[in-house]
mmCIF file of C-alpha atoms in Angstrom:
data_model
loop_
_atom_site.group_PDB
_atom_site.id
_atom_site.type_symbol
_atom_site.label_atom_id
_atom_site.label_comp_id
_atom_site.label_asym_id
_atom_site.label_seq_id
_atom_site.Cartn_x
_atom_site.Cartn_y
_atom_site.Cartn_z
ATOM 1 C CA UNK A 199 11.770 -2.539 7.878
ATOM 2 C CA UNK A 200 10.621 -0.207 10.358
ATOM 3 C CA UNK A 201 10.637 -0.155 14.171
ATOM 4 C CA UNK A 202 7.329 -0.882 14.372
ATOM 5 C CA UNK A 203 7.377 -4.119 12.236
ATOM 6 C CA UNK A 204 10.610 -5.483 13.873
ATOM 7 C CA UNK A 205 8.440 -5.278 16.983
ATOM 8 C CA UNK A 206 10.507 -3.178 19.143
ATOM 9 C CA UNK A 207 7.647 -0.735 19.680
ATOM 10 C CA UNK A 208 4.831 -2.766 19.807
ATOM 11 C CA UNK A 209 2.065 -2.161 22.247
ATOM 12 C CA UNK A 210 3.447 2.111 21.972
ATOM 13 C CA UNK A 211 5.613 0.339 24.891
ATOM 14 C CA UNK A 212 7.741 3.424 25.779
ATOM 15 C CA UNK A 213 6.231 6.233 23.352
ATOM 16 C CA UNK A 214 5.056 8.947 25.209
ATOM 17 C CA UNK A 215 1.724 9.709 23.994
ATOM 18 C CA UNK A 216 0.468 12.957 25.917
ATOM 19 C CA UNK A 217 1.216 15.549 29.132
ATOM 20 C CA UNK A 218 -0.862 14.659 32.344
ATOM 21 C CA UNK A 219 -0.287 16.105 35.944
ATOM 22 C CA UNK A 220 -2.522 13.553 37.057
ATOM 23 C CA UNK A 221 0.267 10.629 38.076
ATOM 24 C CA UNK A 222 3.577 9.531 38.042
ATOM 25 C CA UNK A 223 5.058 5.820 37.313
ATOM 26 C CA UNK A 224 7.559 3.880 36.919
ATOM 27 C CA UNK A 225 11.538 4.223 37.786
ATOM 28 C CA UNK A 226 12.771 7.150 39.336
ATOM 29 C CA UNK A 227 9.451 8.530 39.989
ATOM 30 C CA UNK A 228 7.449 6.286 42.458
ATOM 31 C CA UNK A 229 3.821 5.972 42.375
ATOM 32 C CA UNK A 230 2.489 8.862 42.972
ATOM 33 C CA UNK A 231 -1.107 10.419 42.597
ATOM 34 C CA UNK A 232 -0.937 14.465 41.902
ATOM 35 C CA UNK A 233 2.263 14.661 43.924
ATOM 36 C CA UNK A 234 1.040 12.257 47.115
ATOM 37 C CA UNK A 235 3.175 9.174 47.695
ATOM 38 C CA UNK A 236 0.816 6.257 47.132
ATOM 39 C CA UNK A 237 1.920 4.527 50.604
ATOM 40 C CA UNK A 238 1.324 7.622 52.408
ATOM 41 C CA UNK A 239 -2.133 7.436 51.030
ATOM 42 C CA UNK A 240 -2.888 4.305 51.336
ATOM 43 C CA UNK A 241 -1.802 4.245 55.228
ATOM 44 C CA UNK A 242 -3.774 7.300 56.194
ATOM 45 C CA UNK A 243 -6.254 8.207 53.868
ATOM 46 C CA UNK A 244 -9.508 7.400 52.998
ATOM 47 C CA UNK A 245 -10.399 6.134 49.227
ATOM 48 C CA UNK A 246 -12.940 8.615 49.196
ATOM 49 C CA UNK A 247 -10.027 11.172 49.944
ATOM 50 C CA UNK A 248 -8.269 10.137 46.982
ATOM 51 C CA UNK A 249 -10.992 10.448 44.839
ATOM 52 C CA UNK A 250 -11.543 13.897 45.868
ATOM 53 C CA UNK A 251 -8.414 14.523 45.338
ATOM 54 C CA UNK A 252 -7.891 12.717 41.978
ATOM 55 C CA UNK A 253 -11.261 14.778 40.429
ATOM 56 C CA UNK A 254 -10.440 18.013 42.370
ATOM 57 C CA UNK A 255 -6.912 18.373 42.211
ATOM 58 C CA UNK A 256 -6.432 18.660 45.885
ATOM 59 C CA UNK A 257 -6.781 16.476 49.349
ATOM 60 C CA UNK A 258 -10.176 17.524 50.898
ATOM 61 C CA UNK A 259 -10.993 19.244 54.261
ATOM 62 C CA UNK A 260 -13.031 17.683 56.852
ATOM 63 C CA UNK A 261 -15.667 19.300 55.682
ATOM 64 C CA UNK A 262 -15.336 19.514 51.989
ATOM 65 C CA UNK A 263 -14.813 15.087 52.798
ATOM 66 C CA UNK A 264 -17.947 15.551 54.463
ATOM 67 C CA UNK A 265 -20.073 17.226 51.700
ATOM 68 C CA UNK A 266 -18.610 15.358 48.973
ATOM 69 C CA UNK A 267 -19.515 11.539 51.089
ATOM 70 C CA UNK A 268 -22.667 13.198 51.308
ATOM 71 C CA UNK A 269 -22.999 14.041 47.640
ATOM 72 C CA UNK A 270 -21.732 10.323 47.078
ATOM 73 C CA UNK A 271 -24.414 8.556 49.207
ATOM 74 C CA UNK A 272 -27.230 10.149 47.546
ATOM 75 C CA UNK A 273 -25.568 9.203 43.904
ATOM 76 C CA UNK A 274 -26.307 5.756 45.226
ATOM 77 C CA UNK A 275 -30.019 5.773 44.342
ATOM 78 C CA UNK A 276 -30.895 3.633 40.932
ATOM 79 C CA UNK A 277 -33.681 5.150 38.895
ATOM 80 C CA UNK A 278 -36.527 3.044 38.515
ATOM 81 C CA UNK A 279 -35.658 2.714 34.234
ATOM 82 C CA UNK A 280 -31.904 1.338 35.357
ATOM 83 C CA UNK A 281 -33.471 -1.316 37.724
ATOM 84 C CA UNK A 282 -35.803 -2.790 35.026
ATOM 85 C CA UNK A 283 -33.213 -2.568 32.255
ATOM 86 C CA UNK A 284 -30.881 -4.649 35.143
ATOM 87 C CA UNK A 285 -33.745 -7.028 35.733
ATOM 88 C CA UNK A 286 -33.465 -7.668 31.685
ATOM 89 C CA UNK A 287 -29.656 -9.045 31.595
ATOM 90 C CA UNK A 288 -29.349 -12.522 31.903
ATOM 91 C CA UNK A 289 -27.915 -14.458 35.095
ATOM 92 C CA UNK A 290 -25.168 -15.521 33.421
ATOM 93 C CA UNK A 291 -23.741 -12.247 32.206
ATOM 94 C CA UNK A 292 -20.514 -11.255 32.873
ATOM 95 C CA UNK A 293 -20.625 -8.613 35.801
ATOM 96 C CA UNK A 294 -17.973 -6.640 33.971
ATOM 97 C CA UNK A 295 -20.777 -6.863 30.775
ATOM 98 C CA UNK A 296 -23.532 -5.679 33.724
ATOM 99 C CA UNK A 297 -21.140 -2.444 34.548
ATOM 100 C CA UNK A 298 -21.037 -1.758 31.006
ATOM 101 C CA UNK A 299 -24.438 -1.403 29.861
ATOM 102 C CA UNK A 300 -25.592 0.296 33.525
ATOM 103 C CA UNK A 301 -23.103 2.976 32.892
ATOM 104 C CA UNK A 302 -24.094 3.051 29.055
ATOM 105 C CA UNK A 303 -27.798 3.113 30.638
ATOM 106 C CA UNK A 304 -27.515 5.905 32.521
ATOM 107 C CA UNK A 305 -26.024 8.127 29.574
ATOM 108 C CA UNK A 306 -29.241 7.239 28.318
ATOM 109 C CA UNK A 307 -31.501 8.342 31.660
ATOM 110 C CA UNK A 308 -29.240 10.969 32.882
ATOM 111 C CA UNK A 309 -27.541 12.537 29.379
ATOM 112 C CA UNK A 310 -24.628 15.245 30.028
ATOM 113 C CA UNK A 311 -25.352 18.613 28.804
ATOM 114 C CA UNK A 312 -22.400 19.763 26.719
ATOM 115 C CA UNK A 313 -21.552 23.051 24.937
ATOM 116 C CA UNK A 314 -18.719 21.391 22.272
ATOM 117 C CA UNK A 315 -18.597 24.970 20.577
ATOM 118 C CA UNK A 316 -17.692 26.801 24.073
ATOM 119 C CA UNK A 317 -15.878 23.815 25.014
ATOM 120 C CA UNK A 318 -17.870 23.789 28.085
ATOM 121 C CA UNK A 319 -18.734 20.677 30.428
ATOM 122 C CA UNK A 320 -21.098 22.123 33.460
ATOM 123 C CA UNK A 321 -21.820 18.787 34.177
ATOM 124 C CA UNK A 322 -18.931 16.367 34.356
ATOM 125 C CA UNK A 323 -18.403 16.743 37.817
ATOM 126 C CA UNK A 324 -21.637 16.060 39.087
ATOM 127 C CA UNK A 325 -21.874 13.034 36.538
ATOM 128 C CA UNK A 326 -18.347 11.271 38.111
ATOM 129 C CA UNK A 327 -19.996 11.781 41.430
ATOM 130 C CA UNK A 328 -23.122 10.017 40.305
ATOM 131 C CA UNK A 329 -20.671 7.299 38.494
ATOM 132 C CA UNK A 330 -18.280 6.760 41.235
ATOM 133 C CA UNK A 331 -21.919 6.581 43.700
ATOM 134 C CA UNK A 332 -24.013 4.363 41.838
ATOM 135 C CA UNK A 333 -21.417 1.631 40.513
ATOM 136 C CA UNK A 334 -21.637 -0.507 43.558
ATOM 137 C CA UNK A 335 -25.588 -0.194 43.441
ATOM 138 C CA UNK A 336 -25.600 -0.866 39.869
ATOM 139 C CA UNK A 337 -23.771 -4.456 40.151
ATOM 140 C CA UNK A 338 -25.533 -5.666 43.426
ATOM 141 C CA UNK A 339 -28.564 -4.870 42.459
ATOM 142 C CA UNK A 340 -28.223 -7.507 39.262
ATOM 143 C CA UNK A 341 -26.853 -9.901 41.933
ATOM 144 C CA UNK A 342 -29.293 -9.650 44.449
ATOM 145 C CA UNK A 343 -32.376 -9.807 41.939
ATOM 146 C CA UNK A 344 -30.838 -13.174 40.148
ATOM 147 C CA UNK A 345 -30.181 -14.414 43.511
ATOM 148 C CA UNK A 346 -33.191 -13.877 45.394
ATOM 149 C CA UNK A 347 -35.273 -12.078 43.287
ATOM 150 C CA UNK A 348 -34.889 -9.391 45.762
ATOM 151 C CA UNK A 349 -34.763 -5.599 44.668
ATOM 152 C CA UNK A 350 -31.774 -3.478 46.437
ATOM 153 C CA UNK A 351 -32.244 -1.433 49.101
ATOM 154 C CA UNK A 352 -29.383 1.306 48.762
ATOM 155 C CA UNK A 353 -29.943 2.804 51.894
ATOM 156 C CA UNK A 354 -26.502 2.409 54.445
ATOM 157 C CA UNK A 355 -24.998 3.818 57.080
ATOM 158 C CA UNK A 356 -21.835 3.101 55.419
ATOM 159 C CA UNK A 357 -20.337 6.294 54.339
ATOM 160 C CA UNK A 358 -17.655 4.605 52.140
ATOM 161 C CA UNK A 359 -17.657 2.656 48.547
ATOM 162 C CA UNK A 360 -15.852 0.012 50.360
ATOM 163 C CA UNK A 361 -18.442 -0.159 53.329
ATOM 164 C CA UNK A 362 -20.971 0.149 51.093
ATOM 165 C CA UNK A 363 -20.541 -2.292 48.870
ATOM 166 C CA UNK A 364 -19.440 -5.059 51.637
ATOM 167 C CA UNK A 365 -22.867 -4.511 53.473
ATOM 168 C CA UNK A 366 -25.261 -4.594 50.627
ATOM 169 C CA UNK A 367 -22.886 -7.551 49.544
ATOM 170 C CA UNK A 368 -23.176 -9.915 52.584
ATOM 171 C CA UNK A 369 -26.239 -8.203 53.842
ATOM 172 C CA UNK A 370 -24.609 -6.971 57.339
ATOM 173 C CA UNK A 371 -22.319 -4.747 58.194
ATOM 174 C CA UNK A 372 -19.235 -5.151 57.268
ATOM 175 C CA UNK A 373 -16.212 -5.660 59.718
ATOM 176 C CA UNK A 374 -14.067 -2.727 60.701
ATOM 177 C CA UNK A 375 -11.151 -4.530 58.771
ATOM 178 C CA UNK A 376 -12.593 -5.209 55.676
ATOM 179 C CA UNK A 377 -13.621 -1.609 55.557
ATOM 180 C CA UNK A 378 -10.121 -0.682 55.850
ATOM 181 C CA UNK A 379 -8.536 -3.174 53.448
ATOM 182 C CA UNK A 380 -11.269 -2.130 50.599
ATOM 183 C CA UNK A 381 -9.513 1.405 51.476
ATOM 184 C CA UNK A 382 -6.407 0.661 50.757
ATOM 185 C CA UNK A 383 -7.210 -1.864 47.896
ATOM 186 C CA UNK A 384 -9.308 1.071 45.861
ATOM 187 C CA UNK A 385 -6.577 3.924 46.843
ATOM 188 C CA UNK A 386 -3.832 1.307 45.008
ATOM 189 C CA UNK A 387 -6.318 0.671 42.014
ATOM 190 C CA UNK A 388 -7.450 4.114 41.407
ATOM 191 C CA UNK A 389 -5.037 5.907 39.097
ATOM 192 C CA UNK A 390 -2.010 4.411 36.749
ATOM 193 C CA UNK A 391 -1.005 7.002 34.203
ATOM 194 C CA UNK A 392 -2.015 6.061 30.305
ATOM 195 C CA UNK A 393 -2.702 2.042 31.341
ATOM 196 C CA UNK A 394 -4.932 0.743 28.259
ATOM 197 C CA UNK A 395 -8.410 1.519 29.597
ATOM 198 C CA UNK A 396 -6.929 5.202 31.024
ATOM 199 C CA UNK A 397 -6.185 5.833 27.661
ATOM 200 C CA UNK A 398 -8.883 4.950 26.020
ATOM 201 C CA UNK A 399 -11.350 7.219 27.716
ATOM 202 C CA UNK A 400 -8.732 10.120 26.791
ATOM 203 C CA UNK A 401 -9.095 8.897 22.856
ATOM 204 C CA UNK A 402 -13.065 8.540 23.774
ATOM 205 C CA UNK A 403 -12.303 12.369 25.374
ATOM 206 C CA UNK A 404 -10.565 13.846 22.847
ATOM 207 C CA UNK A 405 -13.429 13.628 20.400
ATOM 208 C CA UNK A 406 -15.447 15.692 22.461
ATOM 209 C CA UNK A 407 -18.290 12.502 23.027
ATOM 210 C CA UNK A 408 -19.869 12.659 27.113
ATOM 211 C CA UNK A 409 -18.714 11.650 30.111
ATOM 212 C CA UNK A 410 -20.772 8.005 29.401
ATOM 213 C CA UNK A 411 -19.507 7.014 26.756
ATOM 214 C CA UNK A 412 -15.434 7.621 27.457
ATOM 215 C CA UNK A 413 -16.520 5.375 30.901
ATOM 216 C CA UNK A 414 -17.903 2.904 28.980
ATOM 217 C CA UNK A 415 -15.237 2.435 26.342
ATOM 218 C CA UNK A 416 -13.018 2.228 29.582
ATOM 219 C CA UNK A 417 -14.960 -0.337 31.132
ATOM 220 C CA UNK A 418 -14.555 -2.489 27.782
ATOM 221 C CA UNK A 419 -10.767 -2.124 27.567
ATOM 222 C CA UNK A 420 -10.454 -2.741 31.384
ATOM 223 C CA UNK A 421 -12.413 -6.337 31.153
ATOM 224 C CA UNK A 422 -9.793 -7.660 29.315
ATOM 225 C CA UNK A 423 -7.319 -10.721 31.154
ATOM 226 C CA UNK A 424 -4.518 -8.546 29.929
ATOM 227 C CA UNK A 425 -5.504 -5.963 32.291
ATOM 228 C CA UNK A 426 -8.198 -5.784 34.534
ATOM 229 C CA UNK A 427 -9.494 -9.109 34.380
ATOM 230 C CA UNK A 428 -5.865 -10.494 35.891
ATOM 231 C CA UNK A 429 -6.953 -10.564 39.009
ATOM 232 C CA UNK A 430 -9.568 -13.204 38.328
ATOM 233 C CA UNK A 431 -7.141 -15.117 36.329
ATOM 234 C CA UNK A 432 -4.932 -14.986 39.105
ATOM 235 C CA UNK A 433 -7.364 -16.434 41.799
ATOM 236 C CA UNK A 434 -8.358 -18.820 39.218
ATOM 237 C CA UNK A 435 -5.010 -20.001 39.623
ATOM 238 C CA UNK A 436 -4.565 -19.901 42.986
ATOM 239 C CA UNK A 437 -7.911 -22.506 43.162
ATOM 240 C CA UNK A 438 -6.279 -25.090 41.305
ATOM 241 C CA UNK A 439 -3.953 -25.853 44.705
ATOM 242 C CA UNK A 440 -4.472 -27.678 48.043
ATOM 243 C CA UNK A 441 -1.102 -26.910 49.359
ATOM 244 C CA UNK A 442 2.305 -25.411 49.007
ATOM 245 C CA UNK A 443 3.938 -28.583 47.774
ATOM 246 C CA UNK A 444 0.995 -29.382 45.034
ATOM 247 C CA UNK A 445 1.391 -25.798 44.066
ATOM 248 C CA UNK A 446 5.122 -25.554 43.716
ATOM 249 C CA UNK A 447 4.784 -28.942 41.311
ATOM 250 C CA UNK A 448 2.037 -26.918 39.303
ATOM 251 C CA UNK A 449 3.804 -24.101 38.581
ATOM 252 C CA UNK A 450 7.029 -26.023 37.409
ATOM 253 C CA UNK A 451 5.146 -27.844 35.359
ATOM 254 C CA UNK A 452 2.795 -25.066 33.834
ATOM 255 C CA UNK A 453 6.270 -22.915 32.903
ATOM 256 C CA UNK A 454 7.927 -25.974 31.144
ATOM 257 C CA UNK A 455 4.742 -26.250 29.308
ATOM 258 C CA UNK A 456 5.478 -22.547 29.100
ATOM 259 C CA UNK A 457 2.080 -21.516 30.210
ATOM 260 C CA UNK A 458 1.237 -17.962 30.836
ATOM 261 C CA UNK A 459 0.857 -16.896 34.826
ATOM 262 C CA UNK A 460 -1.347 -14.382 35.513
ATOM 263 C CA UNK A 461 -0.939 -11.535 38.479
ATOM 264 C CA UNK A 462 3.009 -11.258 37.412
ATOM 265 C CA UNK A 463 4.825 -8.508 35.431
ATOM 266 C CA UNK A 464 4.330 -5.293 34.216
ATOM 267 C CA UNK A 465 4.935 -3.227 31.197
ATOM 268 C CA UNK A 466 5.770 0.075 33.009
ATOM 269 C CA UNK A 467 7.947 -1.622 36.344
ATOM 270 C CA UNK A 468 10.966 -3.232 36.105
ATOM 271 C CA UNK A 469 11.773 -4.674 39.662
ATOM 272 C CA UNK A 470 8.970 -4.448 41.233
ATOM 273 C CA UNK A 471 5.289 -2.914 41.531
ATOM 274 C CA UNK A 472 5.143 -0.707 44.453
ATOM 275 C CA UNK A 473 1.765 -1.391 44.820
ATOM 276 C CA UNK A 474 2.038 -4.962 45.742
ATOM 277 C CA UNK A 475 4.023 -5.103 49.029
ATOM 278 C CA UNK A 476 0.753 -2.843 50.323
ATOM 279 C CA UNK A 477 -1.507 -5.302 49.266
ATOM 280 C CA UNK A 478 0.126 -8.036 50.229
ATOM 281 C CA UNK A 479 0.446 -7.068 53.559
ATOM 282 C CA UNK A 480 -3.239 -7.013 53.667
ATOM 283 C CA UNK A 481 -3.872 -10.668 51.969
ATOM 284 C CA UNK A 482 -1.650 -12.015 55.169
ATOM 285 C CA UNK A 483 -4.119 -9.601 58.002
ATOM 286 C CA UNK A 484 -6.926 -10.422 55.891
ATOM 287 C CA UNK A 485 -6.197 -14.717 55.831
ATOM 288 C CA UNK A 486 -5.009 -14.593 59.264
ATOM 289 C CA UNK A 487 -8.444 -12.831 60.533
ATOM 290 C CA UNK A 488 -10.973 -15.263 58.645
ATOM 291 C CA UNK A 489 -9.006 -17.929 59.025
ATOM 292 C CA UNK A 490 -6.934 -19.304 55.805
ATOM 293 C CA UNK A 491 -8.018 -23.330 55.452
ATOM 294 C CA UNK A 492 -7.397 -23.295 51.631
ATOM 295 C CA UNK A 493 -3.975 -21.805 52.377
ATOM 296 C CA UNK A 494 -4.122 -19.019 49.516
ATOM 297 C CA UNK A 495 -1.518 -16.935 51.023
ATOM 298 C CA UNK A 496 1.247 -19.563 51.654
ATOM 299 C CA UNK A 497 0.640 -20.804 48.319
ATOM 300 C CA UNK A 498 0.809 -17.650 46.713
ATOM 301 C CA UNK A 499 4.130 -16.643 48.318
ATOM 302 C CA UNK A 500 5.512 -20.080 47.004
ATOM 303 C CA UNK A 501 4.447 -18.901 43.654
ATOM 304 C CA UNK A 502 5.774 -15.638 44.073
ATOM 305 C CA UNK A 503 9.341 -17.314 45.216
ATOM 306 C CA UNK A 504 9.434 -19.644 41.881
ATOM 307 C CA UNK A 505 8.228 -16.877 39.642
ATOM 308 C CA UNK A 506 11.429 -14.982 40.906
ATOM 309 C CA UNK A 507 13.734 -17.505 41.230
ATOM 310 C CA UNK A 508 12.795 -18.611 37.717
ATOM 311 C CA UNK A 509 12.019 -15.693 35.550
ATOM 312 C CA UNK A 510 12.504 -12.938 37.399
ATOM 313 C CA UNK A 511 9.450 -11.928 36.998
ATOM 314 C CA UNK A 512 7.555 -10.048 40.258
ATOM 315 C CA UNK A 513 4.316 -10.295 41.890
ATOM 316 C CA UNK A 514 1.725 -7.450 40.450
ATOM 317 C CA UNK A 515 -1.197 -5.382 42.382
ATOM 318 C CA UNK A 516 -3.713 -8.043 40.788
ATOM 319 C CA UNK A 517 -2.015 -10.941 42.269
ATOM 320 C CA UNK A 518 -2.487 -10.603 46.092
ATOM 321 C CA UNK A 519 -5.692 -8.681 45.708
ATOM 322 C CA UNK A 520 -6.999 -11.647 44.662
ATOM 323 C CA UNK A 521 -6.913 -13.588 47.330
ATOM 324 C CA UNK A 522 -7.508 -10.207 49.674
ATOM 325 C CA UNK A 523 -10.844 -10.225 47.972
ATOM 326 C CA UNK A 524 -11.217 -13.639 48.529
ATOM 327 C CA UNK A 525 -10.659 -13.633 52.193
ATOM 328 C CA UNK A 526 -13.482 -10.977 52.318
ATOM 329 C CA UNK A 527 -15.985 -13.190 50.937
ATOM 330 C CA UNK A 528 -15.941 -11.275 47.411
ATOM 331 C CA UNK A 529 -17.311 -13.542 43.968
ATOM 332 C CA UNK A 530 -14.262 -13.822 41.986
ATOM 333 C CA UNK A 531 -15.968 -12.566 39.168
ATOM 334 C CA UNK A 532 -16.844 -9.298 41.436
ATOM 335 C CA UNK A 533 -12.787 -8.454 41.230
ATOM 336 C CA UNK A 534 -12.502 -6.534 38.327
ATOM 337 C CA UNK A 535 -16.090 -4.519 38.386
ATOM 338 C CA UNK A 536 -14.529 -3.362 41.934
ATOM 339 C CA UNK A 537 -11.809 -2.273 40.177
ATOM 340 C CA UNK A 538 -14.007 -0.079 37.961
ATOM 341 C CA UNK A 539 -15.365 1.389 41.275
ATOM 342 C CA UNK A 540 -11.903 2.541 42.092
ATOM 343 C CA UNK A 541 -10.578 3.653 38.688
ATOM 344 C CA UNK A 542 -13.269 5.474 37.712
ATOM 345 C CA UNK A 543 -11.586 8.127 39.731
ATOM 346 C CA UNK A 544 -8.734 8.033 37.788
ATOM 347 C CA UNK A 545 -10.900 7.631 34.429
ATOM 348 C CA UNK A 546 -12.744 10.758 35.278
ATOM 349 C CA UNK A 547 -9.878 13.012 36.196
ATOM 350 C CA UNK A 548 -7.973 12.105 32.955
ATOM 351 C CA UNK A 549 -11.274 12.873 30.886
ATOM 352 C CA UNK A 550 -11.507 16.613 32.562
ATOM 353 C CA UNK A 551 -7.944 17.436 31.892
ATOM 354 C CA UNK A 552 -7.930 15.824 28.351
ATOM 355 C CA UNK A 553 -11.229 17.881 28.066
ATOM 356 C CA UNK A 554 -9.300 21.001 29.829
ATOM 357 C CA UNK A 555 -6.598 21.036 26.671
ATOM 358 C CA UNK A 556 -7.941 19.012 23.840
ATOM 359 C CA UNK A 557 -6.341 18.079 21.076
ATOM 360 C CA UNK A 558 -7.629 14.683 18.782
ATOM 361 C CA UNK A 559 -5.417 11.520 19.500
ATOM 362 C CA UNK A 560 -5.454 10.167 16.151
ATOM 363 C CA UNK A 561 -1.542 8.482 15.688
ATOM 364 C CA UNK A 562 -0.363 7.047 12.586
ATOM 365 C CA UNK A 563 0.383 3.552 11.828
ATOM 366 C CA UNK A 564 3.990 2.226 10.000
ATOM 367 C CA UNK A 565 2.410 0.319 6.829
ATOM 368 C CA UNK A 566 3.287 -3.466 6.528
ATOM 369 C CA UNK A 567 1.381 -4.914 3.810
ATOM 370 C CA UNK A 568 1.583 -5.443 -0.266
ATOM 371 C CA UNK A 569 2.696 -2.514 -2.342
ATOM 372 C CA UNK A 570 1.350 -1.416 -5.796
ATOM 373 C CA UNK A 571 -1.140 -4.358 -6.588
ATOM 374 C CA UNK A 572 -2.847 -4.106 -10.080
ATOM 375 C CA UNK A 573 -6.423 -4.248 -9.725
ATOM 376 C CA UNK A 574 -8.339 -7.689 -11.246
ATOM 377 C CA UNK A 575 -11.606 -7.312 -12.754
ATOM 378 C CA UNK A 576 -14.146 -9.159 -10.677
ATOM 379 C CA UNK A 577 -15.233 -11.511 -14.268
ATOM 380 C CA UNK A 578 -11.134 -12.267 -14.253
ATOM 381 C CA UNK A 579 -10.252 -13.596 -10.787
#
């Protein structure tokens, strides 16, 4: 039997699949995004900084920032074919579903022009620009039309993703705070190496398809509980307490019954996610400003405690930015689609380098299954 079949490579847990210069994780290495420490960006920078940087390859001047906000506010606009086709999806659709078709929508309205033979992409750029622009404007303008049957205005004077989407959100403008927590919170989600949806827009990539479709693939990989869609598991969970003591007794009882908790983990960290003592620092400035009644972050560091205590088993980026989100008045189902707006970054620049040196990702498989069967008439079985 195999290594594969005993199950000691399952998942490609540990195979290294390709060459990126993109990011570093995991032990020995840090996080790190093109060489920048991710807690030096996330305490100084700007997401729309590490974008830049992330697509480009290095940090932005004041003025390149400037042009390329610029650039990112008019990608906001939603062509009048995407708003109808978003009037068409049903209320009850998964955002996550909603950020799928727009993106798959505007491949249609706005299709890349590509020269496979020269292996030439003029266009890619200017098409992650329109992405990483007109995700926010994509989802809020389903919410807003099957809440109020209002259309979305996407003009702002927010000059940030994270501004922008919290004012055409609540309808105001946003707080100086929140601004600077959705920061930090899309600077911590925007790049992890070959995570599941990362790679899939590189095997997308590496058959030469657009831009589009290697987003949209990505999008379907990342709505998944095992990935993206933890953090909504994980303030799912938090919901189902009223208080530290009712949530300690939960959680006992949910690992006897050997239940799975979401928001804890990770295949690639061992002791801990680096990510998550950023983010959790910004749950605590984020509860104590708006004023924490349910008590989501005392409960969650009880859970924390007894998920360490008991299995050893540490606190992921999903798990406080659930409740971070929550504090800032976010729909839990909203969690992961922001997520998209921040990993498209990542996405993108993995897409132009696999583009850059392309080479098919097509692995082989050990077999498991019958050998040598005699074939049976169809009259005889």
């Amino acid at each position: 039997m195999g290594e594969a079949a005993k199950g000691k490579i399952g998942g490609l847990a540990g195979v290294i699949a390709g060459k990126s210069a993109i990011c570093t994780v995991g032990t020995g290495h840090g996080l790190n995004y093109r060489g920048y420490d991710i807690y030096d960006l996330a305490k100084y920078a700007e997401f729309e900084e590490v974008a830049y940087l992330l697509l480009k390859g290095a940090l932005p001047t004041k003025a390149e920032l400037a042009d390329f906000k610029a650039e990112l506010i008019k990608a906001r606009a939603l062509p009048k074919e995407m708003r109808e086709a978003l009037k068409l999806l049903p209320k009850d659709a998964h955002p996550m579903d909603v950020m799928r078709t727009g993106c798959s929508v505007l491949g249609c309205l706005e299709q890349e022009n590509l020269s496979v033979a020269k292996m030439s992409f003029p266009d890619q750029l200017k098409i992650g620009i329109r992405l990483l622009g007109i995700f926010p404007s994509i989802l809020l303008f389903w919410h807003h039309w099957h809440k109020s049957g209002t259309e979305l205005n996407t003009e702002s004077k927010q000059d940030s993703i994270g501004g922008y989407f919290l004012e055409k959100l609540h309808n105001k403008e946003p707080k100086e705070l929140w601004v600077k927590a959705m920061h930090v919170s899309l600077i911590l989600y925007a790049e992890h190496e070959f995570n599941a949806s990362t790679f899939t827009a590189r095997v997308v990539s590496a058959t030469l398809s657009d831009v589009y479709s290697a987003i949209t693939a990505a999008i379907g990989a990342l709505r998944g509980p095992l990935h993206g869609g933890a953090n909504e598991a994980a303030m799912e969970l938090l919901e189902e307490f009223k208080s530290v003591e009712e949530a300690t007794k939960g959680i006992y009882e949910k690992l006897a019954n050997k239940a799975k908790i979401m928001g804890f983990g990770h295949r690639v960290y061992v002791k801990a996610d680096p990510r998550n003592v950023v983010i959790k620092e910004w749950s605590k400035k984020l509860g104590d400003d708006v004023g924490d009644i349910k008590l989501l972050y005392p409960i969650s560091e009880a859970i924390e405690k007894i998920m360490w205590d008991e299995k050893k088993l540490f606190p992921n980026l999903d798990f406080y930015s659930a409740s971070a989100y929550h504090f800032m008045g976010i729909p839990t189902s909203y969690f992961t689609p922001i997520f998209i707006m921040s990993r498209t970054s990542g996405w993108l620049a993995h897409v132009y380098e696999q583009r850059a040196d392309n080479k098919l990702i097509r692995p082989s498989s050990e077999y498991t299954g019958p050998e040598n069967r005699a074939y049976v008439k169809i009259e005889n079985r």
